[in-house]
Structures are given as C-alpha cells and as structure tokens.
Coordinates of C-alpha atoms in Angstrom, one line a residue:
M1 CA 0.0 0.1 0.2
T2 CA 3.2 2.2 -0.1
T3 CA 2.6 5.1 -2.5
G4 CA 6.1 6.7 -2.4
L5 CA 4.5 10.1 -2.8
T6 CA 5.9 12.8 -2.3
T7 CA 5.6 16.4 -1.0
G8 CA 3.7 17.9 -3.0
A9 CA 1.7 15.6 -4.5
L10 CA -2.0 15.7 -3.8
D11 CA -4.3 15.4 -6.9
G12 CA -7.4 16.7 -8.1
L13 CA -9.5 14.1 -6.1
D14 CA -7.0 15.1 -2.9
L15 CA -8.0 18.8 -3.7
A16 CA -11.6 18.0 -4.2
I17 CA -11.9 17.2 -0.5
I18 CA -9.9 19.5 0.9
G19 CA -12.3 21.9 -0.8
V20 CA -15.2 20.8 0.6
T21 CA -14.8 20.3 3.7
L22 CA -13.8 23.2 4.1
L23 CA -16.6 25.0 2.7
V24 CA -18.8 23.0 4.9
T25 CA -17.2 24.0 8.1
A26 CA -17.7 27.5 6.5
G27 CA -21.4 26.6 5.7
V28 CA -22.0 25.5 9.1
G29 CA -20.8 28.3 11.3
V30 CA -22.5 30.8 9.3
A31 CA -25.8 28.4 9.9
M32 CA -25.4 29.4 13.5
S33 CA -25.3 33.1 13.1
K34 CA -28.5 34.1 14.1
R35 CA -28.0 32.1 17.1
G36 CA -25.0 33.3 18.8
T37 CA -25.2 36.8 18.4
G38 CA -28.1 38.1 20.1
S39 CA -26.1 39.3 23.7
L40 CA -22.2 38.5 24.3
A41 CA -23.2 35.5 26.4
D42 CA -25.1 33.7 22.6
Y43 CA -21.7 34.4 21.7
F44 CA -19.0 33.5 24.6
V45 CA -20.9 30.6 26.4
A46 CA -23.2 29.6 23.7
G47 CA -26.4 31.1 25.4
R48 CA -25.7 28.9 28.7
R49 CA -27.5 26.3 26.5
L50 CA -24.8 23.5 25.5
P51 CA -25.4 19.9 26.1
W52 CA -22.6 18.4 28.4
W53 CA -21.6 15.7 24.8
L54 CA -21.6 18.5 22.6
A55 CA -19.7 20.6 25.6
G56 CA -16.7 18.0 25.7
T57 CA -16.7 17.4 22.0
S58 CA -15.6 21.0 21.3
I59 CA -13.4 21.0 24.4
V60 CA -11.5 17.8 22.9
A61 CA -11.8 18.9 19.0
T62 CA -9.7 22.7 20.2
S63 CA -7.5 20.5 21.7
F64 CA -6.2 18.4 18.6
A65 CA -4.7 21.1 16.5
A66 CA -3.1 20.3 13.8
D67 CA 0.4 20.6 15.8
T68 CA -0.3 17.3 18.5
P69 CA 0.1 15.2 16.6
L70 CA 3.6 16.7 15.2
A71 CA 4.6 17.1 19.0
I72 CA 3.0 12.9 20.1
A73 CA 5.9 12.0 17.4
R74 CA 8.4 13.5 18.4
I75 CA 8.2 12.9 22.2
V76 CA 7.7 9.5 21.2
R77 CA 11.2 9.3 19.3
T78 CA 13.2 11.1 20.8
R79 CA 11.9 10.4 24.5
G80 CA 9.9 6.8 24.4
L81 CA 6.7 5.5 25.1
S82 CA 6.9 7.5 28.9
G83 CA 7.2 10.7 27.7
N84 CA 3.8 11.4 26.9
W85 CA 3.4 11.5 30.4
Y86 CA 3.9 15.1 30.8
W87 CA 0.5 15.3 29.1
W88 CA -0.8 12.1 30.6
S89 CA -0.4 13.2 33.4
G90 CA -3.3 16.0 32.8
A91 CA -6.0 13.1 33.8
I92 CA -5.5 13.1 37.1
G93 CA -6.1 17.1 37.0
F94 CA -9.5 17.2 34.9
A95 CA -10.3 13.7 36.6
A96 CA -10.0 15.9 40.2
C97 CA -11.8 19.2 37.8
M98 CA -14.7 17.0 37.0
F99 CA -15.9 16.1 41.0
F100 CA -14.7 19.2 43.2
F101 CA -14.5 22.7 41.1
A102 CA -16.7 22.0 37.4
P103 CA -19.7 22.3 39.9
L104 CA -18.4 25.9 41.5
W105 CA -17.8 27.1 37.5
Q106 CA -21.0 26.2 36.8
R107 CA -22.8 28.2 40.1
A108 CA -20.5 31.2 39.1
R109 CA -22.0 31.9 35.5
L110 CA -19.8 34.0 34.1
L111 CA -18.2 34.9 30.6
T112 CA -15.2 34.1 31.2
D113 CA -12.7 33.0 34.2
A114 CA -11.1 36.2 35.1
E115 CA -14.3 38.1 36.1
V116 CA -14.7 35.5 38.7
L117 CA -11.9 37.6 40.3
E118 CA -14.1 40.7 40.4
L119 CA -16.7 38.2 42.1
R120 CA -14.4 37.0 44.9
Y121 CA -12.2 40.0 45.4
A122 CA -13.4 43.7 46.0
G123 CA -12.0 46.8 45.4
R124 CA -9.0 48.3 42.8
P125 CA -7.3 45.6 43.6
A126 CA -10.1 43.4 42.1
A127 CA -10.5 45.5 39.6
A128 CA -6.5 45.7 38.5
L129 CA -6.3 42.1 38.9
R130 CA -8.3 41.1 36.4
G131 CA -7.8 42.6 34.3
L132 CA -3.7 41.4 34.5
Q133 CA -5.7 38.6 33.9
G134 CA -7.3 39.2 31.2
S135 CA -4.5 40.5 29.1
Y136 CA -2.6 37.9 30.4
R137 CA -4.6 35.2 29.4
A138 CA -5.9 36.5 25.7
L139 CA -2.6 38.7 24.6
L140 CA -0.2 36.0 26.3
A141 CA -0.7 32.8 27.1
N142 CA -3.6 32.4 24.1
G143 CA -1.4 33.9 21.3
V144 CA 1.9 31.3 22.3
T145 CA -1.0 28.8 22.5
M146 CA -2.3 30.6 18.3
G147 CA 1.5 30.8 17.5
W148 CA 2.2 27.0 18.2
V149 CA -1.2 26.0 16.0
L150 CA -0.2 27.7 13.6
L151 CA 3.6 26.4 13.7
G152 CA 2.4 22.8 13.2
M153 CA 0.0 24.2 10.4
R154 CA 3.0 25.5 8.6
K155 CA 5.0 22.9 8.7
I156 CA 2.3 20.2 6.9
V157 CA 1.9 22.7 4.9
D158 CA 5.8 22.3 4.4
A159 CA 5.8 18.1 3.9
V160 CA 1.9 17.8 1.8
F161 CA 1.7 20.8 0.3
G162 CA 4.1 22.4 -1.8
W163 CA 2.9 25.9 -1.4
P164 CA 3.7 28.9 0.5
P165 CA 3.1 28.3 4.2
T166 CA 3.0 32.0 4.8
W167 CA 0.1 32.3 2.3
T168 CA -2.0 29.5 3.3
L169 CA -2.4 30.1 6.8
V170 CA -3.6 33.8 6.1
A171 CA -5.8 31.9 4.1
L172 CA -6.9 29.9 6.8
V173 CA -7.0 31.9 9.4
A174 CA -9.4 33.6 7.4
L175 CA -11.7 31.0 7.4
A176 CA -12.0 30.4 10.7
L177 CA -12.7 33.9 11.3
V178 CA -15.3 34.2 8.7
Y179 CA -17.7 31.9 11.2
T180 CA -16.1 32.9 14.6
W181 CA -16.8 36.6 13.9
T182 CA -20.3 35.6 12.4
A183 CA -20.7 33.5 15.2
G184 CA -19.1 33.3 18.2
L185 CA -19.4 30.3 20.4
W186 CA -22.2 28.2 18.8
G187 CA -20.8 28.3 15.2
V188 CA -17.5 27.4 16.8
V189 CA -18.7 24.1 18.5
M190 CA -21.2 23.5 15.5
T191 CA -18.1 23.2 13.7
D192 CA -15.9 21.2 16.4
L193 CA -18.3 18.4 15.9
L194 CA -17.1 17.8 12.7
Q195 CA -14.2 18.5 12.3
F196 CA -13.5 16.2 15.2
S197 CA -14.9 13.5 13.7
L198 CA -12.8 14.1 11.0
A199 CA -10.0 13.8 12.5
M200 CA -10.6 11.4 15.0
L201 CA -11.0 9.8 10.5
G202 CA -8.4 10.7 9.1
S203 CA -5.8 9.3 12.6
V204 CA -7.4 6.0 12.5
A205 CA -7.1 5.4 9.5
L206 CA -3.3 6.6 8.9
A207 CA -2.7 4.6 12.3
V208 CA -4.5 1.5 10.7
I209 CA -2.7 1.6 7.2
V210 CA 0.7 2.1 9.1
L211 CA -0.1 -1.3 11.4
I212 CA -0.3 -3.5 8.1
E213 CA 2.2 -2.0 6.1
M214 CA 4.2 -2.7 9.4
G215 CA 3.2 -6.3 9.8
G216 CA 0.8 -6.2 12.8
P217 CA 1.2 -4.8 16.1
A218 CA 4.1 -7.2 17.1
A219 CA 5.9 -6.6 14.1
L220 CA 5.7 -2.9 14.5
A221 CA 6.9 -3.1 18.2
A222 CA 10.0 -5.7 17.2
K223 CA 10.6 -3.0 13.6
A224 CA 10.6 0.3 15.8
T225 CA 12.4 -1.1 19.0
A226 CA 15.5 -2.6 16.3
A227 CA 16.0 1.0 14.7
A228 CA 15.8 2.9 18.0
G229 CA 19.1 4.3 19.6
G230 CA 20.1 5.9 17.0
P231 CA 20.9 10.0 16.8
G232 CA 17.8 11.6 18.3
L233 CA 15.4 8.6 18.7
A234 CA 15.3 7.2 21.9
A235 CA 16.9 3.9 23.2
P236 CA 15.8 -0.2 22.4
E237 CA 14.5 -0.3 25.9
Q238 CA 13.1 2.8 26.8
L239 CA 11.1 3.0 23.3
L240 CA 8.0 1.0 24.0
A241 CA 8.3 1.4 28.0
W242 CA 5.3 2.7 30.1
L243 CA 7.9 4.2 32.7
P244 CA 11.5 5.2 32.9
A245 CA 14.0 2.4 32.0
G246 CA 17.0 1.6 33.9
T247 CA 18.8 3.3 36.3
D248 CA 18.5 6.8 35.3
D249 CA 18.0 9.2 37.6
V250 CA 16.8 12.4 35.9
A251 CA 14.6 10.6 34.0
L252 CA 12.5 8.9 37.2
A253 CA 12.4 12.1 38.8
T254 CA 10.9 13.8 35.4
F255 CA 8.3 11.5 35.2
G256 CA 7.9 11.6 39.6
F257 CA 7.4 15.5 38.9
Y258 CA 4.7 14.8 36.4
V259 CA 2.4 12.7 38.5
M260 CA 3.0 14.3 41.5
V261 CA 3.3 18.3 40.6
Q262 CA 1.7 19.1 37.6
W263 CA -1.2 17.9 37.1
W264 CA -2.3 21.1 40.0
G265 CA -2.7 23.5 37.8
G266 CA -4.9 21.5 35.7
A267 CA -7.9 20.7 38.2
E268 CA -8.8 24.2 38.9
G269 CA -9.2 24.9 34.9
G270 CA -9.4 27.5 32.9
G271 CA -9.0 29.2 29.8
F272 CA -11.4 27.8 27.3
L273 CA -12.1 25.0 29.1
V274 CA -14.2 26.7 31.8
Q275 CA -15.2 28.3 28.7
R276 CA -17.2 25.3 27.7
L277 CA -18.6 24.9 31.6
F278 CA -20.1 28.4 31.7
A279 CA -22.2 27.5 28.6
T280 CA -23.6 23.8 30.0
R281 CA -27.0 24.0 31.1
D282 CA -26.4 23.0 34.5
E283 CA -23.8 21.5 37.0
R284 CA -24.3 17.5 36.0
H285 CA -23.9 18.8 32.4
A286 CA -20.7 20.1 33.0
A287 CA -19.4 17.6 35.1
L288 CA -19.9 15.4 32.3
A289 CA -18.5 17.1 29.4
L290 CA -15.4 16.8 31.6
L291 CA -15.7 13.1 31.8
W292 CA -16.0 12.9 28.1
F293 CA -13.5 15.2 27.5
T294 CA -10.9 13.2 29.5
V295 CA -11.4 9.7 28.3
A296 CA -11.8 11.0 24.5
H297 CA -8.6 13.1 25.2
F298 CA -6.8 10.6 27.3
V299 CA -7.9 6.9 25.3
L300 CA -9.1 7.3 22.3
R301 CA -6.7 10.2 20.7
T302 CA -3.9 8.6 21.7
W303 CA -2.8 5.6 20.1
P304 CA -3.3 6.3 16.2
W305 CA -1.0 9.2 16.8
L306 CA 1.1 7.0 18.7
V307 CA 1.4 4.1 16.3
V308 CA 2.3 6.0 13.4
G309 CA 5.1 8.1 15.4
I310 CA 6.9 4.4 16.6
A311 CA 6.7 3.6 13.6
S312 CA 8.5 6.3 12.3
V313 CA 10.9 5.1 14.1
A314 CA 11.8 2.5 11.5
V315 CA 11.0 4.8 9.0
L316 CA 12.5 7.5 9.5
P317 CA 15.4 7.2 11.4
T318 CA 17.1 9.9 10.3
L319 CA 14.5 12.7 10.0
A320 CA 15.8 16.5 11.2
D321 CA 13.6 17.6 12.6
P322 CA 11.5 15.0 14.3
E323 CA 8.2 16.5 14.6
L324 CA 7.8 16.3 10.6
A325 CA 7.6 12.2 11.3
Y326 CA 3.7 12.6 11.3
P327 CA 3.2 13.9 8.1
T328 CA 5.5 12.9 6.6
M329 CA 4.6 9.5 7.5
M330 CA 1.0 11.0 5.8
V331 CA 2.5 11.3 2.4
R332 CA 4.7 7.6 2.0
Y333 CA 1.7 5.7 3.5
L334 CA -1.6 7.5 2.5
P335 CA -3.2 6.8 -1.3
H336 CA -5.0 9.7 -3.3
G337 CA -7.6 10.5 -1.7
L338 CA -7.6 9.6 2.0
L339 CA -4.3 11.5 2.0
G340 CA -7.1 14.0 1.1
L341 CA -8.7 13.0 3.6
M342 CA -6.0 13.1 6.0
V343 CA -5.5 16.8 5.0
A344 CA -8.8 17.7 5.7
S345 CA -8.7 16.2 8.8
L346 CA -5.8 17.7 10.1
L347 CA -7.1 21.6 8.6
A348 CA -9.7 20.4 10.5
A349 CA -8.6 20.1 13.6
F350 CA -6.4 23.4 13.3
L351 CA -10.0 25.6 11.8
S352 CA -11.3 23.7 15.3
T353 CA -8.0 25.1 17.7
V354 CA -8.1 28.6 16.2
S355 CA -12.0 29.4 15.8
T356 CA -12.0 28.8 20.1
H357 CA -8.8 30.9 21.0
L358 CA -10.4 33.2 18.5
N359 CA -13.6 33.7 20.5
W360 CA -12.3 32.8 23.7
G361 CA -9.1 35.4 23.6
A362 CA -11.6 37.7 22.2
S363 CA -14.2 37.3 25.3
Y364 CA -11.8 38.2 27.1
L365 CA -10.5 41.3 25.6
V366 CA -14.4 43.1 25.2
S367 CA -15.7 40.9 28.3
D368 CA -12.7 41.9 30.5
L369 CA -10.7 44.8 29.3
W370 CA -12.9 47.3 27.2
R371 CA -16.2 46.6 28.6
R372 CA -15.5 46.0 32.9
F373 CA -13.0 49.5 32.3
L374 CA -13.7 51.5 28.9
R375 CA -17.1 51.4 28.4
P376 CA -18.9 49.8 30.5
K377 CA -22.9 51.3 29.3
A378 CA -22.3 50.1 26.6
S379 CA -25.4 47.8 24.5
E380 CA -25.3 44.8 23.4
V381 CA -25.5 45.3 20.0
E382 CA -22.2 47.7 20.9
A383 CA -19.9 45.1 23.0
V384 CA -20.7 42.2 20.1
A385 CA -19.5 44.2 17.6
A386 CA -16.5 44.8 19.9
A387 CA -16.1 41.2 19.9
R388 CA -15.9 41.0 15.9
G389 CA -13.5 43.9 16.3
A390 CA -11.5 41.1 19.3
V391 CA -11.7 38.4 17.0
V392 CA -9.0 40.0 13.9
L393 CA -6.8 41.3 16.4
M394 CA -5.6 37.4 18.6
A395 CA -5.0 37.0 14.6
I396 CA -3.2 39.3 14.2
V397 CA -1.0 38.2 17.3
A398 CA -1.5 34.7 17.2
G399 CA 0.7 36.0 13.8
V400 CA 2.7 37.5 15.5
A401 CA 3.7 34.8 17.8
A402 CA 3.4 31.7 15.0
W403 CA 6.2 34.1 13.2
Q404 CA 8.8 33.7 16.2
M405 CA 8.6 30.1 17.5
E406 CA 10.5 27.1 15.6
S407 CA 9.8 24.7 18.5
I408 CA 5.8 23.3 19.1
L409 CA 7.1 20.9 22.1
S410 CA 9.3 23.6 23.4
A411 CA 6.3 26.1 23.5
W412 CA 4.2 24.0 25.3
F413 CA 6.7 24.0 27.5
Y414 CA 6.8 27.2 27.6
L415 CA 3.0 27.5 28.4
A416 CA 3.5 26.0 31.7
E417 CA 6.1 27.7 32.7
L418 CA 3.9 30.4 32.6
G419 CA 1.9 29.8 34.8
A420 CA 3.1 28.2 36.9
G421 CA 3.4 29.8 39.7
A422 CA -0.3 31.5 39.9
A423 CA -1.6 27.4 39.7
L424 CA -2.2 26.4 43.5
V425 CA -2.5 30.1 44.3
G426 CA -5.7 30.0 42.2
L427 CA -7.1 27.1 43.4
S428 CA -7.0 28.5 47.2
R429 CA -9.3 31.3 46.2
W430 CA -12.5 28.4 46.2
V431 CA -11.0 26.4 49.0
W432 CA -9.2 29.1 51.8
W433 CA -10.7 32.5 52.4
R434 CA -8.1 34.6 53.6
M435 CA -6.2 34.1 49.2
N436 CA -7.3 37.6 48.2
A437 CA -5.9 39.6 45.1
W438 CA -2.9 40.8 46.3
G439 CA -2.3 37.3 47.2
E440 CA -3.6 36.6 43.6
A441 CA -1.0 39.1 41.8
A442 CA 1.4 38.5 43.8
A443 CA 1.9 34.6 42.5
L444 CA 1.1 36.2 39.3
V445 CA 3.8 38.3 38.3
T446 CA 6.5 36.1 40.6
S447 CA 5.0 33.8 38.1
L448 CA 6.5 35.6 35.0
V449 CA 8.9 37.1 36.1
A450 CA 10.5 33.8 36.7
A451 CA 9.2 31.9 33.9
N452 CA 11.3 33.9 31.5
L453 CA 14.6 34.9 34.0
L454 CA 14.6 31.3 34.6
R455 CA 15.3 30.5 30.8
I456 CA 18.0 32.6 30.3
M457 CA 20.1 30.9 33.2
P458 CA 22.7 28.9 32.0
G459 CA 22.2 25.0 32.7
L460 CA 18.3 26.1 32.6
D461 CA 18.3 26.9 28.7
G462 CA 17.3 24.0 27.1
D463 CA 13.9 21.4 26.9
A464 CA 15.7 18.6 29.8
A465 CA 15.7 21.2 32.2
Y466 CA 11.2 21.7 32.2
P467 CA 10.6 20.3 34.6
L468 CA 13.6 21.8 37.5
R469 CA 12.0 25.6 35.7
F470 CA 8.8 24.5 36.2
F471 CA 9.3 23.5 40.1
V472 CA 10.8 26.4 41.3
V473 CA 8.2 28.6 39.3
L474 CA 5.6 27.2 40.8
A475 CA 7.8 27.4 44.4
L476 CA 8.4 31.7 44.8
G477 CA 4.5 31.8 42.8
T478 CA 3.1 29.7 45.8
A479 CA 5.4 31.3 48.9
A480 CA 4.6 34.6 47.7
G481 CA 1.2 34.0 47.3
V482 CA 0.6 33.3 50.6
A483 CA 3.9 35.7 52.3
V484 CA 1.4 39.2 50.8
A485 CA -1.8 37.2 50.9
L486 CA -1.3 37.5 54.9
M487 CA 1.0 41.1 55.0
T488 CA -2.7 42.3 53.3
P489 CA -6.1 42.4 54.4
P490 CA -8.3 40.4 53.8
T491 CA -11.0 40.5 51.2
P492 CA -14.5 42.5 52.9
P493 CA -16.0 40.3 55.1
T494 CA -19.8 42.1 51.7
T495 CA -17.5 40.4 49.2
L496 CA -16.9 37.0 50.7
D497 CA -20.3 36.4 51.9
V498 CA -21.9 37.7 48.2
F499 CA -19.4 35.1 46.7
Y500 CA -20.0 32.1 49.5
R501 CA -23.5 32.2 48.9
R502 CA -23.7 32.1 44.9
V503 CA -21.3 30.0 44.7
R504 CA -20.9 27.8 47.5
P505 CA -17.5 26.7 47.5
W506 CA -16.4 24.5 49.8
G507 CA -12.5 24.0 52.6
M508 CA -11.7 26.0 54.5
W509 CA -14.7 28.8 54.9
G510 CA -14.0 30.0 59.0
P511 CA -15.8 33.1 59.6
V512 CA -17.8 33.0 56.3
A513 CA -19.1 29.8 56.7
V514 CA -20.3 31.1 60.0
R515 CA -22.0 33.7 58.5
N516 CA -24.2 32.1 56.4
Q517 CA -25.3 29.0 57.8
D518 CA -28.1 30.3 56.1
I519 CA -26.8 28.4 52.8
A520 CA -26.3 24.7 51.8
V521 CA -22.8 24.3 51.3
P522 CA -22.0 21.2 49.5
R523 CA -18.8 19.2 50.8
I524 CA -16.9 16.9 49.4
G525 CA -17.7 13.3 50.4
A526 CA -16.5 9.6 49.9
L527 CA -18.6 9.2 46.6
A528 CA -16.5 12.3 44.8
V529 CA -12.9 11.2 46.3
A530 CA -14.6 7.7 45.7
G531 CA -16.1 9.2 41.6
W532 CA -12.3 11.0 41.2
G533 CA -9.5 8.0 42.2
L534 CA -12.2 5.8 39.4
T535 CA -11.5 8.0 37.1
V536 CA -8.4 7.8 36.7
V537 CA -8.3 4.3 37.4
A538 CA -10.2 3.8 33.9
V539 CA -8.6 6.3 32.5
Y540 CA -5.1 5.2 32.5
A541 CA -6.0 1.0 32.3
A542 CA -8.2 2.1 29.3
L543 CA -5.1 3.7 27.8
Y544 CA -2.4 0.6 29.0
G545 CA -4.7 -1.4 28.1
V546 CA -5.4 -0.3 23.9
G547 CA -1.2 0.1 24.0
E548 CA -0.9 -3.1 25.5
L549 CA -3.4 -4.6 22.2
L550 CA -1.3 -2.6 19.8
L551 CA 2.1 -3.3 20.6
G552 CA 1.1 -7.5 20.2
R553 CA 1.3 -8.0 23.9
T554 CA -2.0 -9.6 24.2
L555 CA -2.7 -10.6 27.2
L556 CA -1.4 -7.1 29.1
G557 CA -4.0 -5.2 26.6
L558 CA -6.9 -7.6 27.3
L559 CA -5.4 -7.1 31.2
G560 CA -5.8 -4.0 31.1
C561 CA -9.1 -3.2 29.6
S562 CA -11.2 -5.3 32.0
A563 CA -9.2 -3.1 34.5
A564 CA -10.6 -0.1 33.0
F565 CA -14.2 -2.1 31.7
A566 CA -14.6 -3.3 36.1
A567 CA -13.3 0.9 37.2
S568 CA -16.3 2.1 35.0
A569 CA -18.4 0.0 36.1
A570 CA -18.3 1.3 39.7
L571 CA -17.6 4.5 38.4
T572 CA -21.1 4.8 36.7
A573 CA -22.9 3.3 39.8
V574 CA -21.1 6.3 41.7
L575 CA -22.4 8.8 39.1
R576 CA -25.8 7.7 39.6
R577 CA -25.5 8.0 42.6
H578 CA -23.7 11.1 43.4
Q579 CA -25.5 14.5 42.9
F580 CA -23.4 16.9 42.4
G581 CA -23.8 20.6 43.9
V582 CA -25.7 18.9 46.3
H583 CA -23.7 16.0 48.4

C-alpha cells in the first residue's frame, strides 16, 4: 500500500475533498450566525444551553490541533513512550476538576474565568487583577497557544502541500475568522463536532494503514525497537517502556514530577475549558462534559498518533526535524483520496482550535478589558461588534507569535512554566477564605518574571530543564502569593459573603461559613473522592490496555481493558448516586 508520494503530490481528488471540507465547515458556522449574536452570553457562552456531549466534544476538538500529532510523534521518537506522561498526567487534574471545581465554575455563571476575580475579591485590587489576568490570558497565554497551532500547520503545509506556508496560513485563519466572527461560540462548537469526527477518522485511517504496512502490532514493536537508539532517537529499552527504563535518576525524577506535581495546575480548570463549562446547562452537564473530554482526550485520540510515531522510528530513523515525522508518514503511506481526507482532517483540527482561541481570547478583551474599563454601559449590540473586532485582533496576535516560534514542544513547556507559579494560589481562591487579590497578583507576577528569567540562566535554558524550571516557578509563585495575602488585609466580609452564597464553595471558609449558616454548602464527600479515583483508574487502565494490544502484547492488553471495564462500571454506579452540587 506504500505509495511513494512526495511533497506537494496532492491530486485533483485530494484537493476536491479538502475543498468540500472547508466549504462545509464554513457553511455550518455561518448557518449558526442568528443563534449566536443576540448578546455577549450568546456570542461567548452559547446562551448557557450546551448539552454535556457537545460541550465535551468541543473541548476535545479544541485540544486536538494540527500541532498535536506532530509533537506527540516527536515525544515518542526522542523520549520513548514514557515521555508522554508530560501530558498523560493531566488526566488526574481533569478528573479532579470534574468532581471538585466544575460545579463551582458553573454556579458562578460568568463569561470568562478572569471575571470571577471581581466576584471573589473587592475594590480596585480586584479590578486591577482582573485586567491583569485578562491581558495575560488573551495576549500572552492565548497568543502562545495559537502561535504553536499555526506553527504546526505551517510544518504540515511544508511537508504535504508544497505551497507557500505563509499565504496558506493567512487563508486558513481567514476561513476560521468567517464563522468565529459571524456566529460566536455556537458556530465554534457546531463546527467542532464536525471537525473532531473528521480528525478522528483521518488519524485512525492512517494508523490502520501503518499497522498493516508494518506487519501488525508485534512486528511494529519489533521493527521500531530494532531501529531505536540512533542519533536523536530514544534508546531501544526506552522506546516502548511505560515508565523510565534503567537507572536514569533524571528520567525517574521527571516522571515523578509529572504524576505528582504538574497536574495541580489543571485541577482548577481555566481558559477555554471553563468557557465551555459556563456554556453548559447545569452542574451535572458541566461535570459530564469533563468526563467525556477526559476519556476522549487520553484514550481515544492517543494511540492513532502513537502508532504512527512509533512506526516512524523504523521508517524514518534519520529525520532531521522529529516534528515532521507525522506529516512525512502521511505522505509516504496514504493513497490519493485518503491523503486528501487526512489533510482535510488536520485542517479541520487546526480550524477547530484556532476558532476556539479566537473566540476565547476575544472574550477577555471585551468582557474583562473593553467593557469593564472603557465602555461599562455599552449596549449588547455594541458589545457584540467589539467582540468581532477583538476576534480579528487575536488573529493578528497569533500570526506574530507563530512567526517567533521554531518548536511546538518547547512552546508547550514555556506556556506551562508561565502559569506554574499561580496554579496553587488559583486553587486556594476557591477553598481558603484568606486568599486575596494582592496574593493572586503577587503569584502571577512572580510566575511571569521567574519563568522568563530562568530560561536565560546557564544550565536551565533547554527543554531538558523544564521540570526543574516548572518546580522553581511553582515554589516561588506559591510562596509569594501566600506571604503577600497574609501581609495584606483580607477581602471585605460583604464580598466574601456574596461569593460564598452564590458559588457555595467547599473548603476552609471559617468566619464566612459561620456568617452564612443558612446556606446549604456542598461538602466533598466519599462519592466525589471515589469518583475522582475511579475516573483516573478507568482512563489509565484503558490507555494501557489499548496500547498493549496495539503493541502485540495481547494478554497484558486484555488485563488492562478488563481493569478499565471494571473501574468504569464502578464509576457509573457512583455517578448515578452522586448529585453534583448536593453531596
């Protein structure tokens, strides 16, 4: 089935498939225009009417960008299977968010996660912190994210199309602007559904063809292991190991850091994920959206990418840029028609992510900056017009960010470091009454400064030093946030009472809880803790079981799948009894 295609070898059938996909995508988005522009709530949170399956699919589709399979292929080629714990560890945090924090976000009923700061804190410090958070998330965090998404698509254009990448990207961003600008979040989530389906179809098709070409699961594992160990490739004993192999203390420490520390920042949620939670119908729909996302993100999508990445070690052992392994395998193995479908699926994934980040970034610029500080009395019509202008501005920011980048994985590390110092302080906002706006601001500023300074220090400037940089930023930001909060006055009681009565948070609320004893506040009970643990076990057991089957280790694969089935059955029983918001 190997076709021997070369760069730019798209024929008329491929181009027709790509063209139809882009036209349908734009058409679906534009068709939602009347539904998404009545108000800012319609434009940014879909009128708070999304069902769990649509919200969860939208989160999955957004996190599946064109850059993702490229970076995953690089990780498995250079660091082996265990290198993926960098992102697999996130399942622990997402499961925690599902049971402990998603209901809190949903009760807040806001437009952006930065807006919660003026609900939780008071006065000018709260307003300044909201503006700081909105600016950071819209222009820096969101800009970096869209930059690596554009970089990934540029590499695919280089490897597959043979077209000038700059003008191709301009055209693609313009297409995403059409339905994001026109329809808001409704247009985004409806096209996400189409784009996720297409992206999964393409990635699974490529993985199946590669498996057949390699001679099946066992042959795939044997050939890849035999080719491993060359320049820039993982060692043979490390390539297919789930945990760091040998006695490499640095690798073991890195793994421990991933599964014990890094996921804390994801436990609260945030960003476009919280935007989807705001858009769901109620607390249960918010939690189930996160459950579906976690399963799809870590189980369904993982192995089609990894199969291709592992096979690329045997097929392309001397590839100069490891992030080109995935598109190069596409060109090598897919026949015409399927190649067009695969390219269309990556374009769909790219458009899905870009459209979300354009809409999400614009929500900060309009809600947390323009309307909050410049035009607080603006009408809904004016606000929607401003939102559309902000979408265009976000597209320009994304282009500038992509122009500055060379590595997708390095950009992933950089963004994680930027927010590391504010992670635990952000969590404390929900569970500790004494945290205040000064503390959060100190943590964020410390995090931003430390993350950038550490990157220029000798010995800490490479990707290998990422865990150490992250941990140092986390420690410095947390220490600064807690110290400043304790040295400054607490948030006024009236503000704390309003937040407490509206959000009904669990945790250490001391005098606030005493003043509001008439409010039934949910507590973290055994069902929530059990649900968290069972979700983690089910996801990791399924990830392991499917992986072992695809690597030809049938008995271990069946045992892993059986454990996943048992954990899922127990989780289903927990979810039937657990009422989110009423423990």
